[in-house]
Each structure stands twice: as structure tokens, then as C-alpha cells.
Coordinates of C-alpha atoms in Angstrom, one line a residue:
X1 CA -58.3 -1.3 -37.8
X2 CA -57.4 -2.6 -41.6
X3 CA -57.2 1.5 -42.6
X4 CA -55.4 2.6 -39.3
X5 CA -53.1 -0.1 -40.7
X6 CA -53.3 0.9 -44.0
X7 CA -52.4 4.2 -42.5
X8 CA -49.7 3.3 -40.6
X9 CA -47.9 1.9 -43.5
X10 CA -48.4 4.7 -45.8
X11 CA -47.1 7.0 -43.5
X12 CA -43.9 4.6 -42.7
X13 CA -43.0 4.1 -46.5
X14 CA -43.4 8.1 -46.5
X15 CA -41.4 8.6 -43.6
X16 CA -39.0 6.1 -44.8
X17 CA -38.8 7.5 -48.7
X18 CA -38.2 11.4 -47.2
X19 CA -35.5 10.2 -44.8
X20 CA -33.9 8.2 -47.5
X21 CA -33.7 11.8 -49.9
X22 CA -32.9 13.3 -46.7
X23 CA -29.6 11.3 -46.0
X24 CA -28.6 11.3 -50.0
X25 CA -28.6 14.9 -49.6
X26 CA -27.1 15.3 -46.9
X27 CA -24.6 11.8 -46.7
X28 CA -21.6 13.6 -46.8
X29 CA -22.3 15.9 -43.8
X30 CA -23.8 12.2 -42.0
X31 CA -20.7 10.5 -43.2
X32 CA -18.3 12.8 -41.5
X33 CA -20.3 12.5 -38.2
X34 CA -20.3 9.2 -38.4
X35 CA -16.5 9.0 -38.4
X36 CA -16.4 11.5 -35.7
X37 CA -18.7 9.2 -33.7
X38 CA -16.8 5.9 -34.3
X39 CA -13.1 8.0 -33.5
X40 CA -15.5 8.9 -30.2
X41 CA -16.1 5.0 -29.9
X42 CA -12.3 3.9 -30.7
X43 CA -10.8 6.5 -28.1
X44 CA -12.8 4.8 -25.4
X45 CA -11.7 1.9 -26.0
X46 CA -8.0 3.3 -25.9
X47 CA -8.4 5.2 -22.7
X48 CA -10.3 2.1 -21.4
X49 CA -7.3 -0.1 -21.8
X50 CA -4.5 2.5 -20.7
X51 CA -6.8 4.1 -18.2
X52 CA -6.9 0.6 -16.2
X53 CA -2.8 1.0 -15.9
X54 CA -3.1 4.6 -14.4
X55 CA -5.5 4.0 -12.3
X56 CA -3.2 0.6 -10.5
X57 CA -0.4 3.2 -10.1
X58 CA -2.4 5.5 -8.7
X59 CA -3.8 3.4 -6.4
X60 CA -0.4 1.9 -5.4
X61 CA 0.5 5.4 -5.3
X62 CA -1.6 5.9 -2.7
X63 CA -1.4 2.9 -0.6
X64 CA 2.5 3.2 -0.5
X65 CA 2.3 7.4 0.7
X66 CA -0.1 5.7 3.5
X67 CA 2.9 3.7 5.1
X68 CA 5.7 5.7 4.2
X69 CA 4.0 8.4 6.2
X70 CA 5.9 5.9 9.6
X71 CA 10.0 6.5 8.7
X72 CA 9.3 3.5 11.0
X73 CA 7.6 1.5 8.2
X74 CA 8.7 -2.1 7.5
X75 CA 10.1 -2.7 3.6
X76 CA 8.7 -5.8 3.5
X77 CA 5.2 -4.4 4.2
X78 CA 5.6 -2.2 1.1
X79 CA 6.8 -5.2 -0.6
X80 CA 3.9 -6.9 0.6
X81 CA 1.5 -3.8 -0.3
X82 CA 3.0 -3.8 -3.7
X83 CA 2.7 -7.6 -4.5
X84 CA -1.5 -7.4 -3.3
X85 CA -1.6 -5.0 -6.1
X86 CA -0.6 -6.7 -8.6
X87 CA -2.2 -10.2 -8.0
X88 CA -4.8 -8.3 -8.8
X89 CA -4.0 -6.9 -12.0
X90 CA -3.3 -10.1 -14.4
X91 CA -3.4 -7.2 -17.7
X92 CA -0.1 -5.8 -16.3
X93 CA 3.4 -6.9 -17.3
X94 CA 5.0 -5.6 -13.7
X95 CA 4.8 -3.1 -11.2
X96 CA 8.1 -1.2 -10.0
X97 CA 8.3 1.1 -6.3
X98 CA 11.7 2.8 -6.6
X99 CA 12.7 5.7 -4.4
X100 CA 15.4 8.1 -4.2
X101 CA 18.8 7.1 -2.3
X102 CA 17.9 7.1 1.3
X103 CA 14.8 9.1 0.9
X104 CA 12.5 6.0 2.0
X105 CA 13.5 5.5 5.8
X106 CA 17.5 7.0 5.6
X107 CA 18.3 3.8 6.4
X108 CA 19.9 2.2 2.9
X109 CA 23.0 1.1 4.7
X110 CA 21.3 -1.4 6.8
X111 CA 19.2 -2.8 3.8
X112 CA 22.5 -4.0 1.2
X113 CA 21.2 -7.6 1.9
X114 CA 17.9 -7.1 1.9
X115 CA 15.6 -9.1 -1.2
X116 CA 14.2 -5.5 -2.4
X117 CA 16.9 -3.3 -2.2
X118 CA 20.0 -3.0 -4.5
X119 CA 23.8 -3.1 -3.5
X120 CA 24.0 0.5 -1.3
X121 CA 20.6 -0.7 0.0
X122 CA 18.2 1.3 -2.7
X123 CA 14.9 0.6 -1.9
X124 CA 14.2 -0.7 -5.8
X125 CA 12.0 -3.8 -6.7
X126 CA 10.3 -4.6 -9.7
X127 CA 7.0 -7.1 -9.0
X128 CA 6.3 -9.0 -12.5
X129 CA 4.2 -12.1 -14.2
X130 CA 6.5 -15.0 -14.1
X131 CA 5.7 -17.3 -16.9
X132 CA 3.7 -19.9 -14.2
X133 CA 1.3 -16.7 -13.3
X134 CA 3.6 -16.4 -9.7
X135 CA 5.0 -13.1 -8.9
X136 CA 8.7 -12.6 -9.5
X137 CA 11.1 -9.7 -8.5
X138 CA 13.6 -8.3 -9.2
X139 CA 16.1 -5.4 -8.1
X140 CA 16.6 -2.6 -10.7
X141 CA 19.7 -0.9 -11.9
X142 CA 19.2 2.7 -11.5
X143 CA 21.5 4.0 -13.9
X144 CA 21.1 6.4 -17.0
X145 CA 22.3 3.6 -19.0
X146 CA 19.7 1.0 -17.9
X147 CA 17.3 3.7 -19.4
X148 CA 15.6 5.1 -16.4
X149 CA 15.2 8.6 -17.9
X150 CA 11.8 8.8 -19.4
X151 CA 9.6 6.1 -16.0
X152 CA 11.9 7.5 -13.6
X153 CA 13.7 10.9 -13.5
X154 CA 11.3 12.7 -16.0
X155 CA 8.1 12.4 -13.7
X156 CA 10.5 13.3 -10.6
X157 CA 11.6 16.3 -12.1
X158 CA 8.1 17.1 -13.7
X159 CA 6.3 16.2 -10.8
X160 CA 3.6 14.7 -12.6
X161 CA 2.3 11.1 -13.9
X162 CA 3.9 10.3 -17.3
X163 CA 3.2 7.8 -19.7
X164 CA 6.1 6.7 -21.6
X165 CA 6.7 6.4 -25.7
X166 CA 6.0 2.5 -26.6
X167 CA 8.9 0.3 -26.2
X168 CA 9.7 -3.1 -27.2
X169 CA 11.1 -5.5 -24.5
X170 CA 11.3 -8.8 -24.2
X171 CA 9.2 -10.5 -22.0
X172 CA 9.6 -14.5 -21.2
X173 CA 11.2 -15.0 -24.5
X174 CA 9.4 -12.6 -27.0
X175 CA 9.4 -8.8 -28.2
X176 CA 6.5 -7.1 -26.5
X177 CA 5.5 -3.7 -27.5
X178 CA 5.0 -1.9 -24.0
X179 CA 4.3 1.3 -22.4
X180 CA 5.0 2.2 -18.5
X181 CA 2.8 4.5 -16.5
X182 CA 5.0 6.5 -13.9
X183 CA 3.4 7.9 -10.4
X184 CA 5.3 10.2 -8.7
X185 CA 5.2 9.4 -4.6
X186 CA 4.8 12.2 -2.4
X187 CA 5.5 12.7 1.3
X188 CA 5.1 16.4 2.7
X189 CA 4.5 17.4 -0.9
X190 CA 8.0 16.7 -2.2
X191 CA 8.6 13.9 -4.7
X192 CA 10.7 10.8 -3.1
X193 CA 10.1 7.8 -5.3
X194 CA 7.9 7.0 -8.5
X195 CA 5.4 3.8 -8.8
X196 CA 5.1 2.4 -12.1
X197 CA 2.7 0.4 -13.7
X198 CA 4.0 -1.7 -17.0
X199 CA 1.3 -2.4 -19.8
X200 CA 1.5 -4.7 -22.8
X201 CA 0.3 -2.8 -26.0
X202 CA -0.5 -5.9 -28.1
X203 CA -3.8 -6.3 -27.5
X204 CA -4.5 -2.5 -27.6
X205 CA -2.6 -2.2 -31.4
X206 CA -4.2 -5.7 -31.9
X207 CA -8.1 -4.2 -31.7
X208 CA -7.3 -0.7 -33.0
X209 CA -5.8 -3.0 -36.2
X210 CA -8.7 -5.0 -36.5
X211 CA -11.3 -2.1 -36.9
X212 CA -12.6 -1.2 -40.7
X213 CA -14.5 2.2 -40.2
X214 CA -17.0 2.3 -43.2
X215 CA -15.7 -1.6 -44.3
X216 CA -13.0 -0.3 -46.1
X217 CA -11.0 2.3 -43.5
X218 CA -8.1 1.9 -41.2
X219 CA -7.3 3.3 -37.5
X220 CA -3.8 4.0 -36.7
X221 CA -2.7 5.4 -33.3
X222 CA 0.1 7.4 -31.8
X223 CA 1.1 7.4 -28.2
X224 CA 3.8 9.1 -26.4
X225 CA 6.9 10.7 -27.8
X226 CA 5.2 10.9 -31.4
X227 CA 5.9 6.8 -31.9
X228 CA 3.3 4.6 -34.1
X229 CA 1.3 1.9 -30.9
X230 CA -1.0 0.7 -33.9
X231 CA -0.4 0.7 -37.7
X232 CA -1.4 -1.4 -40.2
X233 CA 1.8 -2.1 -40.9
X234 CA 3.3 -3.8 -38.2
X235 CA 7.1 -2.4 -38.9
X236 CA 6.1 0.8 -38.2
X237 CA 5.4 -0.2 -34.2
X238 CA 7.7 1.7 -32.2
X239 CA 8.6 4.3 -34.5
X240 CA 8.5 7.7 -35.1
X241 CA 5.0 8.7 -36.7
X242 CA 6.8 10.6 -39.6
X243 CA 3.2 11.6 -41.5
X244 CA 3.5 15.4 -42.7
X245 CA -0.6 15.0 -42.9
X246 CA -1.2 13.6 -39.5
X247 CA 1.1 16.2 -38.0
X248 CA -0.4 19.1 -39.5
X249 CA -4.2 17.9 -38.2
X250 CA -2.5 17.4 -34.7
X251 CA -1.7 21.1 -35.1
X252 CA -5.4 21.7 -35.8
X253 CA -7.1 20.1 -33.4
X254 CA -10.1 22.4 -31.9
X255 CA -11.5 22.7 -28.6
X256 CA -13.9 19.1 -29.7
X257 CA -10.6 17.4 -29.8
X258 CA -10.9 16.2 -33.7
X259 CA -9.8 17.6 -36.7
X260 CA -9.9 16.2 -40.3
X261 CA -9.5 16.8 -44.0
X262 CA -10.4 15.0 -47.3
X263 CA -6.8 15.2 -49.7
X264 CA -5.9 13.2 -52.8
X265 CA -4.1 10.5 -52.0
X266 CA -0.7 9.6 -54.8
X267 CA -3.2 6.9 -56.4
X268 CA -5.8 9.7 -57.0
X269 CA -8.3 7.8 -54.5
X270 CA -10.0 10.6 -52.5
X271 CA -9.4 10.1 -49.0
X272 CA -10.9 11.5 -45.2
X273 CA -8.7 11.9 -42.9
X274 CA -9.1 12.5 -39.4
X275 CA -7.5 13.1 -36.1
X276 CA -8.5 13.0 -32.4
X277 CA -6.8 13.7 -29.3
X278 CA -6.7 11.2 -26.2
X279 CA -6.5 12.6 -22.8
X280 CA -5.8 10.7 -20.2
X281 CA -6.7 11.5 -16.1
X282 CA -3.6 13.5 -14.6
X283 CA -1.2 13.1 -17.5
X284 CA -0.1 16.6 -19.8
X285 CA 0.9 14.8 -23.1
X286 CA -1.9 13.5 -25.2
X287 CA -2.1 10.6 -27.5
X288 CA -3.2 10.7 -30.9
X289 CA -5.9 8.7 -33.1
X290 CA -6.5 8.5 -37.3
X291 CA -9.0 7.5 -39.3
X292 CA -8.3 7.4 -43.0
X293 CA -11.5 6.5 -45.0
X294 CA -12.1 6.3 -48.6
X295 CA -14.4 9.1 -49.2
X296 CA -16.8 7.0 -51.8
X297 CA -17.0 4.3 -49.0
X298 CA -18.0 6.6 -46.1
X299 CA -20.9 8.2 -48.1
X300 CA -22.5 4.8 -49.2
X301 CA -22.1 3.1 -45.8
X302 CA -23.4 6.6 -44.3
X303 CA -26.9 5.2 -43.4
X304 CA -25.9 1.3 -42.8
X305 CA -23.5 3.0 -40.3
X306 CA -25.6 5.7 -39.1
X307 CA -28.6 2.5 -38.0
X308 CA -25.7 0.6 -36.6
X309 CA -24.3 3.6 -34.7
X310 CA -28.1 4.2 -32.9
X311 CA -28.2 0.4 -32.1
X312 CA -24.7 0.7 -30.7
X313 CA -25.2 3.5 -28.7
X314 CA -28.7 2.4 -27.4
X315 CA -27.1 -0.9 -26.0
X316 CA -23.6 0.7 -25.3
X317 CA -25.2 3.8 -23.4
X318 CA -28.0 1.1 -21.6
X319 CA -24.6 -0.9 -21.0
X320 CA -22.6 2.1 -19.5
X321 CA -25.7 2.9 -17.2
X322 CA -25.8 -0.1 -16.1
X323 CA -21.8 -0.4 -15.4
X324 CA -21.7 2.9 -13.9
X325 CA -24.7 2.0 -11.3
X326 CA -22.8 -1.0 -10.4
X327 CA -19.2 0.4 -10.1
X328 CA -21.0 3.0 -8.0
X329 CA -22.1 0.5 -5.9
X330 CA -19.3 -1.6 -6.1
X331 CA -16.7 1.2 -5.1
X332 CA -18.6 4.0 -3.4
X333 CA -19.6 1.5 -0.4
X334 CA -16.1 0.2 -0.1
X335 CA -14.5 3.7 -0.1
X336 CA -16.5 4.7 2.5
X337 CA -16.4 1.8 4.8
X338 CA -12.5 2.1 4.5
X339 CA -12.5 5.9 5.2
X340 CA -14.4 5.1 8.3
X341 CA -12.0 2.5 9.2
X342 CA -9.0 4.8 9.3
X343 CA -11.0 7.6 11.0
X344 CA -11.1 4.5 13.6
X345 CA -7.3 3.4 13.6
X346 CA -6.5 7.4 13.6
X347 CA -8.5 7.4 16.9
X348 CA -6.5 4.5 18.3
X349 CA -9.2 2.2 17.7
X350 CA -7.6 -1.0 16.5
X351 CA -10.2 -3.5 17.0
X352 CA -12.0 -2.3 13.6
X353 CA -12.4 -4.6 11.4
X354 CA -10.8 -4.3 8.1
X355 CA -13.0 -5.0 5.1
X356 CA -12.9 -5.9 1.7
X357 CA -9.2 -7.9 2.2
X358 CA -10.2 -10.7 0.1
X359 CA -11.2 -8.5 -2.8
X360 CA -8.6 -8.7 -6.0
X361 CA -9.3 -5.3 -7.6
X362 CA -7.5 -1.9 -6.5
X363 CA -10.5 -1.5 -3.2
X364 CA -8.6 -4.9 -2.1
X365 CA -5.1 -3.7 -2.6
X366 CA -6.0 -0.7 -0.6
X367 CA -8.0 -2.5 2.1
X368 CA -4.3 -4.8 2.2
X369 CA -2.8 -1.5 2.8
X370 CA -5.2 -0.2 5.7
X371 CA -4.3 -4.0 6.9
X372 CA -0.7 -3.4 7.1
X373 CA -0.8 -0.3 9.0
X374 CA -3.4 -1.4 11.4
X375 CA -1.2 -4.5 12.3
X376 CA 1.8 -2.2 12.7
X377 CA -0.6 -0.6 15.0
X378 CA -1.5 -3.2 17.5
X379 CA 2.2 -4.2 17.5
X380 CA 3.1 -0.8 18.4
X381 CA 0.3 -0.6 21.1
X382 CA 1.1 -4.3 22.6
X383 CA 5.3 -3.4 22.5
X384 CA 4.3 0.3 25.0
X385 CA 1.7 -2.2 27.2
X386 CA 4.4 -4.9 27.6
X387 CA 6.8 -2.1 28.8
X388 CA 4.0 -0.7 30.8
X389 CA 3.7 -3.9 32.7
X390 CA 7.3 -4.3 33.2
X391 CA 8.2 -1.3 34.4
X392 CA 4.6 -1.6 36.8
X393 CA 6.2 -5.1 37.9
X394 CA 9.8 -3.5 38.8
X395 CA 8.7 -0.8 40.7
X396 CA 6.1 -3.2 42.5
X397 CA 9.5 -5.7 43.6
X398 CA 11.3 -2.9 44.4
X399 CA 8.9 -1.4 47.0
X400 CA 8.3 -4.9 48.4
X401 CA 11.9 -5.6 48.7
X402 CA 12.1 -1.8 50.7
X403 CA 9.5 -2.5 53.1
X404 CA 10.9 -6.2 53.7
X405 CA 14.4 -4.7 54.4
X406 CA 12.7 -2.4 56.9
X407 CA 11.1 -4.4 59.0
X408 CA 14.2 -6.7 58.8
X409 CA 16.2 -4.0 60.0
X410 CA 13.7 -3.0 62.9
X411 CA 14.0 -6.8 63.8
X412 CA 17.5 -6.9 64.0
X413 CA 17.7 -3.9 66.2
X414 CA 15.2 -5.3 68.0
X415 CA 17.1 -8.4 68.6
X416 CA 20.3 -6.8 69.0
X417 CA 18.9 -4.9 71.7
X418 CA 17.8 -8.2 73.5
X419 CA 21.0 -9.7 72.9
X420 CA 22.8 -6.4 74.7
X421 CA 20.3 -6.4 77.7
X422 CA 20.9 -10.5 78.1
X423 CA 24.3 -10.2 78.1
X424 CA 24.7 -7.3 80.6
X425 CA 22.3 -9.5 82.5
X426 CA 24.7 -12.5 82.8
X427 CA 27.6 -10.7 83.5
X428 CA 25.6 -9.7 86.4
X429 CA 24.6 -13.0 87.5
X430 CA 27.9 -14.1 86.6
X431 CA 29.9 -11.6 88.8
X432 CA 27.4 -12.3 91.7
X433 CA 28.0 -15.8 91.5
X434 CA 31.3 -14.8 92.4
X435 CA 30.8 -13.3 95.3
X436 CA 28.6 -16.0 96.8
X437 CA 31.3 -18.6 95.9
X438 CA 34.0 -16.6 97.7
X439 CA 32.3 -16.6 101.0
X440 CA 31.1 -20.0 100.4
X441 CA 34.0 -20.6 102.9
X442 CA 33.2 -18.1 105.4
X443 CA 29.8 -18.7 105.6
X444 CA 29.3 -22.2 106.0
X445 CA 26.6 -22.3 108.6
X446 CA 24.4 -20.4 105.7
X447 CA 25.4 -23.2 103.2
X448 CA 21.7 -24.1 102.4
X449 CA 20.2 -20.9 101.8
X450 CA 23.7 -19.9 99.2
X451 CA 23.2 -23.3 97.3
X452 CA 19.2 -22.2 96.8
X453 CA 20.3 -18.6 95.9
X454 CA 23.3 -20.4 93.4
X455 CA 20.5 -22.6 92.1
X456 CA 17.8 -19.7 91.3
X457 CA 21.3 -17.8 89.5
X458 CA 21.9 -20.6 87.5
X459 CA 18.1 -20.8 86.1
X460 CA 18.3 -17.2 85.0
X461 CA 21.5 -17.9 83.1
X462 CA 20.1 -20.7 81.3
X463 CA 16.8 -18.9 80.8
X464 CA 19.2 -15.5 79.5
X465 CA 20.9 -18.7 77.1
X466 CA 18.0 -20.0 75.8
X467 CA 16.3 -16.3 75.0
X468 CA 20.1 -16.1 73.0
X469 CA 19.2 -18.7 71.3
X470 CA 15.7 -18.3 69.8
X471 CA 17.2 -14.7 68.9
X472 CA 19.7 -15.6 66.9
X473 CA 17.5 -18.6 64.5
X474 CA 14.8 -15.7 64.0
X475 CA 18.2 -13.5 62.5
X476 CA 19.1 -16.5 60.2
X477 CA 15.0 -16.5 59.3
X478 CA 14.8 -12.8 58.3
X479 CA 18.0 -13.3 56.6
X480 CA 16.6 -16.2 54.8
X481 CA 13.5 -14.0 53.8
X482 CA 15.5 -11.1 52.3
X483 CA 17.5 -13.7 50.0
X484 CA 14.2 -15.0 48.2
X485 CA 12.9 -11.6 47.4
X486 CA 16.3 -10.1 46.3
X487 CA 16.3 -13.4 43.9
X488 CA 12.6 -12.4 42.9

């Protein structure tokens, strides 16, 4: 055991004294990986932080072409879409959904009042952080002079997401470096609106500031437009990156996405320089990253760094295994259950349930969405059964009120008839009566058996009245009858 010890050490300390003549032979070829591998590191980190932006106005993107599919939509339910969406995003400055004149609903002359929409009713609110964390808005000014060019009418024309050159603006009270991320709404394939998401680059130039590749190196980076985002001087923030060097390794980037040199520097310090490209999902114009290293400092920090880089990426790839098995799980099951639910409300069935409401990430601002047009659903559903039963009820009084008038005409006839034959009836009686009063005179020794015939005439005319009678109250009833179910 003491020699297979023994053993083991020996060949350790070999191990370890041949790599160590290894790596001084070969530190400046390790060196220049090494700051390949860290510009691989940093450019995560970058399209980490501006990737979250695209991918909440791509999102909102795609909730807002789910309602404005309806030109029956509600504009408070987009405003209602939009402010879900950005509760959840607490890193954004603001969100904007503007859309060409009357290409929303063709309906911006009934909306000059209304809390999203501008004076010709514009459909054109901007959703943003008040300084008590509560959502503001605020209607835009869509004019070339309010600067809408580059968020607005360059990713209409271009038909594609754009990220914009940095910008400062002021937000609650200070200058904040910013960038917007524009999404160009479609319906029918034709570009009606854009989505923006607005990101504060602070933090971003902030980080990129605070890394030392090598202990003695800076990072600088470039974003849209050619303008400095990070730079260790802070006066340069905003403005053009006018570095002849930096340019001409732009130029020379290769199909790895890096390119680099090591030049003299005016103090005669040798320095490494080198570039990478950031690409970002869906957007055409690239972002650019430096590294500018001493070249005496990268080859003695070329095997401290090379151990830290193996440590790094052993916990950073067991940490993105472990992220991407949970955002996996965390999205894939969401996506799905949603998918199924509008397979469901496409089917007309709107007693799905709607999951994942509660959530405060971009599955919640979509499940928000699904919400919205499932409830404009019902409402549409409950509006054609009210109407249904109406119309059902209508036709149902008006066939009761036909068969009543019917039969109240058959009565009447009926009655009218009665009245006819009674009346003929008396006249009779009447006319006979006559006759036996006229040779009431003549006849007097048949006195008794006239006064019995006169008494038998007289009961028929009372009976002929009193049939008169009971005919004319069941009139006034029918009559009566009719009158409630006209009212009804």
C-alpha cells in the first residue's frame, strides 16, 4: 500500500512537472484560448441579459396577434394582455403596443377618448415602472420628431425584430443608458403594429466593466448602430465606437465568430486584442465584444486561468444541465397544456380550464392571453343563446296569441249565430202574440185556453232573454282573455 502510494505520488509530481514544461511551451497558444473561452463566457452573459428582452416582445408579440385575429377585439383586453406581461418582467423599463392608423380594428374614430389611444384615436400606449413599482401609461406621440424612426418605422419597413443603438433617457429623474427591442405584429402576414420591449443597460455595462480577463485586461462592448454600451470610460457610453483597430477585426471576423491580433500599443506595452460577434435570435445586426489584454499578463495567468476555466465550466456546464432540465420542465409542460387548451376553445369547448394564470413569467402572460379570448368566447356564446331564447319566446307568444284569437273568433260566430236564431225567434213569438191579442175580443168564450197559450209565449221570451244574456257575458270573457295575452 506505502509503495502504491509512493507510486502514485511519483507519477503525480511527474505528471505534474511535464504538464507544467508543457504549458511554458506552449502558454501563448493556451493564453489565446483562454481569452477565446472567457469572450465565449462574457457573450453569454450579454445575450443572457438582452436575450430576456427579446424573448418578452416576442412573447407579447404573440399573445397580442392571438386577439387581434377578432377585428371584434376589445382594446382594453390588449391593454390588459400587455399590462400581465409586464408585471412579470420587473428588469424592463416599459413595454409599448403601437399600431398603424386604423389598422387595429378601423375603428380610431370611436377611440379619441379612450385611456390608450392618442387624439385621432391611435391605438398607442406605452406600459412602464412607475417609481412605487405600479404600472403607468402613457399615450405616445408618433411623430418623426418624437424619434420613432429606428423602434418603430425601421422594423415595419424591414419586417424584422430590431434592436436599437443605446440611448440615454431619463427615467424617474436620472440619465439611463437604454436600448428598445422592436417586434413587428403580423396579421395575415402583413406588418400592422410593432411591440417593444425597453431595457436598461446599466447593469449590463456595469458587469462587462467590472470583468479583468487575465487580472489586468478590460472588456468593452458595442451594440447597435456602432455606439460604445460598455467602456471603461464611462464618457464614451452612447457614442460612436470610433476604434480604427476594433473596426478592422470586426471586418475579420471568421465563421467561429472571433477575430484578434496582438499590436503595439503608443506606450510600447504589447497588447491582445480580440473581437467577437453577438448574435442574437431573429435579429440581422450583430453586436460586438473586445478584449484587450496585456500580452505578458495573459501568458503568466495562462495556467491559473486555464484551472479556473475547467472549474468554471465543470460547475457552469453541471449548472446549465441542470437549468436546462428544469426550464424543460418548467416550459415544455405548460406549452403543451395551453396548446391543448386552444385546440379546445377552437372546438367551441369553453368549459376548459385555463392553466398557469397565476404564473408571473411569459407562460403566465400567455395563459392571461388564452384567458382573455376564452372569456370573449363565453360572452359571445351566452349573447347568440340569450337571442336564441328570445326569439324561441316570441314566436312561442305569437302562436299562443293565434290560436287564442281563433277560437275567440269561432266563439263569437258561434254566439252571433245564437243571438240571430233568438232574435228571429222572438220576433216570432212576438208577432203571434199579436194575433192572439187581437182576437182576444172576438174570442172570448176561449179566454182560458189564449191566456195559457199567452202564458207559455211569454216563458219562451224570457227563456230567448235570458240565453241573450249568458251570451253576451261569455263575449265580454273572451274579450277579456285576448287582452291579457296581447299584454303578455
Amino acid at each position: 500500500m506505502l509503495l502504491a502510494g509512493i507510486g502514485f505520488i511519483g507519477a503525480s509530481a511527474i505528471l505534474t512537472f511535464s504538464g507544467s514544461q508543457i504549458m511554458m511551451t506552449t502558454s501563448r497558444t493556451e493564453s489565446v484560448s483562454a481569452a477565446r473561452t472567457l469572450l465565449t463566457q462574457y457573450k453569454g452573459v450579454v445575450q443572457e441579459e438582452i436575450g430576456r428582452a427579446i424573448v418578452a416582445a416576442t412573447v407579447a408579440t404573440s399573445a397580442v396577434e392571438g386577439v387581434v385575429t377578432d377585428r371584434q377585439l376589445d382594446r382594453d383586453e390588449l391593454g390588459e394582455v400587455m399590462t400581465r406581461i409586464i408585471k412579470g418582467r420587473p428588469d424592463l423599463v416599459g413595454m409599448t403596443l403601437a399600431f398603424e392608423p386604423d389598422a387595429l380594428d378601423g375603428r380610431d374614430a370611436e377611440y379619441k377618448q379612450h385611456p390608450y389611444s392618442d387624439a385621432t384615436g391611435r391605438f398607442v400606449p406605452y406600459f412602464f415602472w412607475t417609481p412605487d413599482r405600479a404600472i403607468g401609461v402613457e399615450r405616445l406621440v408618433m411623430t418623426k420628431e418624437a424619434g420613432i424612426e429606428n423602434w418603430y418605422e425601421k422594423p415595419l419597413k424591414e419586417r424584422q425584430t430590431l434592436i436599437t443603438p443605446p440611448y440615454i433617457y431619463p427615467v424617474n429623474g436620472r440619465d439611463v443608458l437604454m436600448t428598445t427591442v422592436s417586434s413587428v405584429v403580423r396579421r395575415g402576414g402583413d406588418g400592422i403594429g410593432i411591440v417593444t420591449a425597453d431595457l436598461a443597460l446599466n447593469k449590463i455595462s456595469e458587469v462587462i466593466n467590472g470583468l479583468k480577463p487575465f487580472g489586468e485586461g478590460s472588456v468593452a462592448l458595442v451594440g447597435s448602430g456602432g455606439l460604445w454600451v460598455a467602456h471603461k470610460d464611462s464618457n464614451f457610453l452612447g457614442k460612436a465606437a470610433n476604434d480604427k483597430l476594433l473596426t478592422e477585426l470586426a471586418e475579420k471576423i471568421d465563421d467561429t465568430g472571433f477575430a484578434d491580433a496582438t499590436v503595439t500599443a503608443p506606450s510600447g506595452v504589447e497588447l491582445y486584442r480580440a473581437v467577437a460577434s453577438i448574435d442574437f435570435p431573429g435579429v440581422k445586426e450583430p453586436w460586438l465584444l473586445s478584449v484587450s489584454v496585456p500580452a505578458d499578463a495573459m501568458v503568466a495567468g495562462a495556467l491559473a486561468a486555464r484551472q479556473l476555466m475547467l472549474l468554471v465550466a465543470a460547475g457552469l456546464l453541471a449548472l446549465a444541465l441542470a437549468g436546462a432540465w428544469l426550464a424543460a420542465r418548467s416550459l415544455a409542460r405548460p406549452i403543451v397544456r395551453m396548446t391543448a387548451t386552444m385546440q379546445e376553445l377552437a372546438s367551441g369547448h369553453t368549459s376548459v380550464e385555463v392553466m398557469d394564470k397565476d404564473r408571473s413569467d411569459e407562460i403566465g402572460g400567455m395563459a392571461a392571453a388564452v384567458q382573455v379570448f376564452k372569456d370573449a368566447l363565453i360572452a359571445k356564446e351566452l349573447t347568440a343563446e340569450q337571442a336564441a331564447r328570445e326569439a324561441d319566446a316570441k314566436m312561442r307568444r305569437a302562436q299562443a296569441l293565434d290560436e287564442l284569437t281563433q277560437r275567440f273568433e269561432a266563439q263569437v260566430s258561434a254566439l252571433t249565430q245564437g243571438l240571430a236564431s233568438a232574435a228571429t225567434e222572438m220576433e216570432a213569438t212576438a208577432q203571434s202574440m199579436t194575433a192572439v191579442a187581437n182576437q182576444t175580443t172576438q174570442q172570448s168564450v176561449t179566454v182560458s185556453s189564449a191566456a195559457q197559450q199567452t202564458s207559455a209565449n211569454v216563458q219562451t221570451v224570457a227563456a230567448a232573454t235570458e240565453e241573450l244574456s249568458i251570451s253576451i257575458r261569455e263575449i265580454a270573457s273572451q274579450v277579456g282573455q285576448s287582452s291579457q295575452v296581447a299584454e303578455k
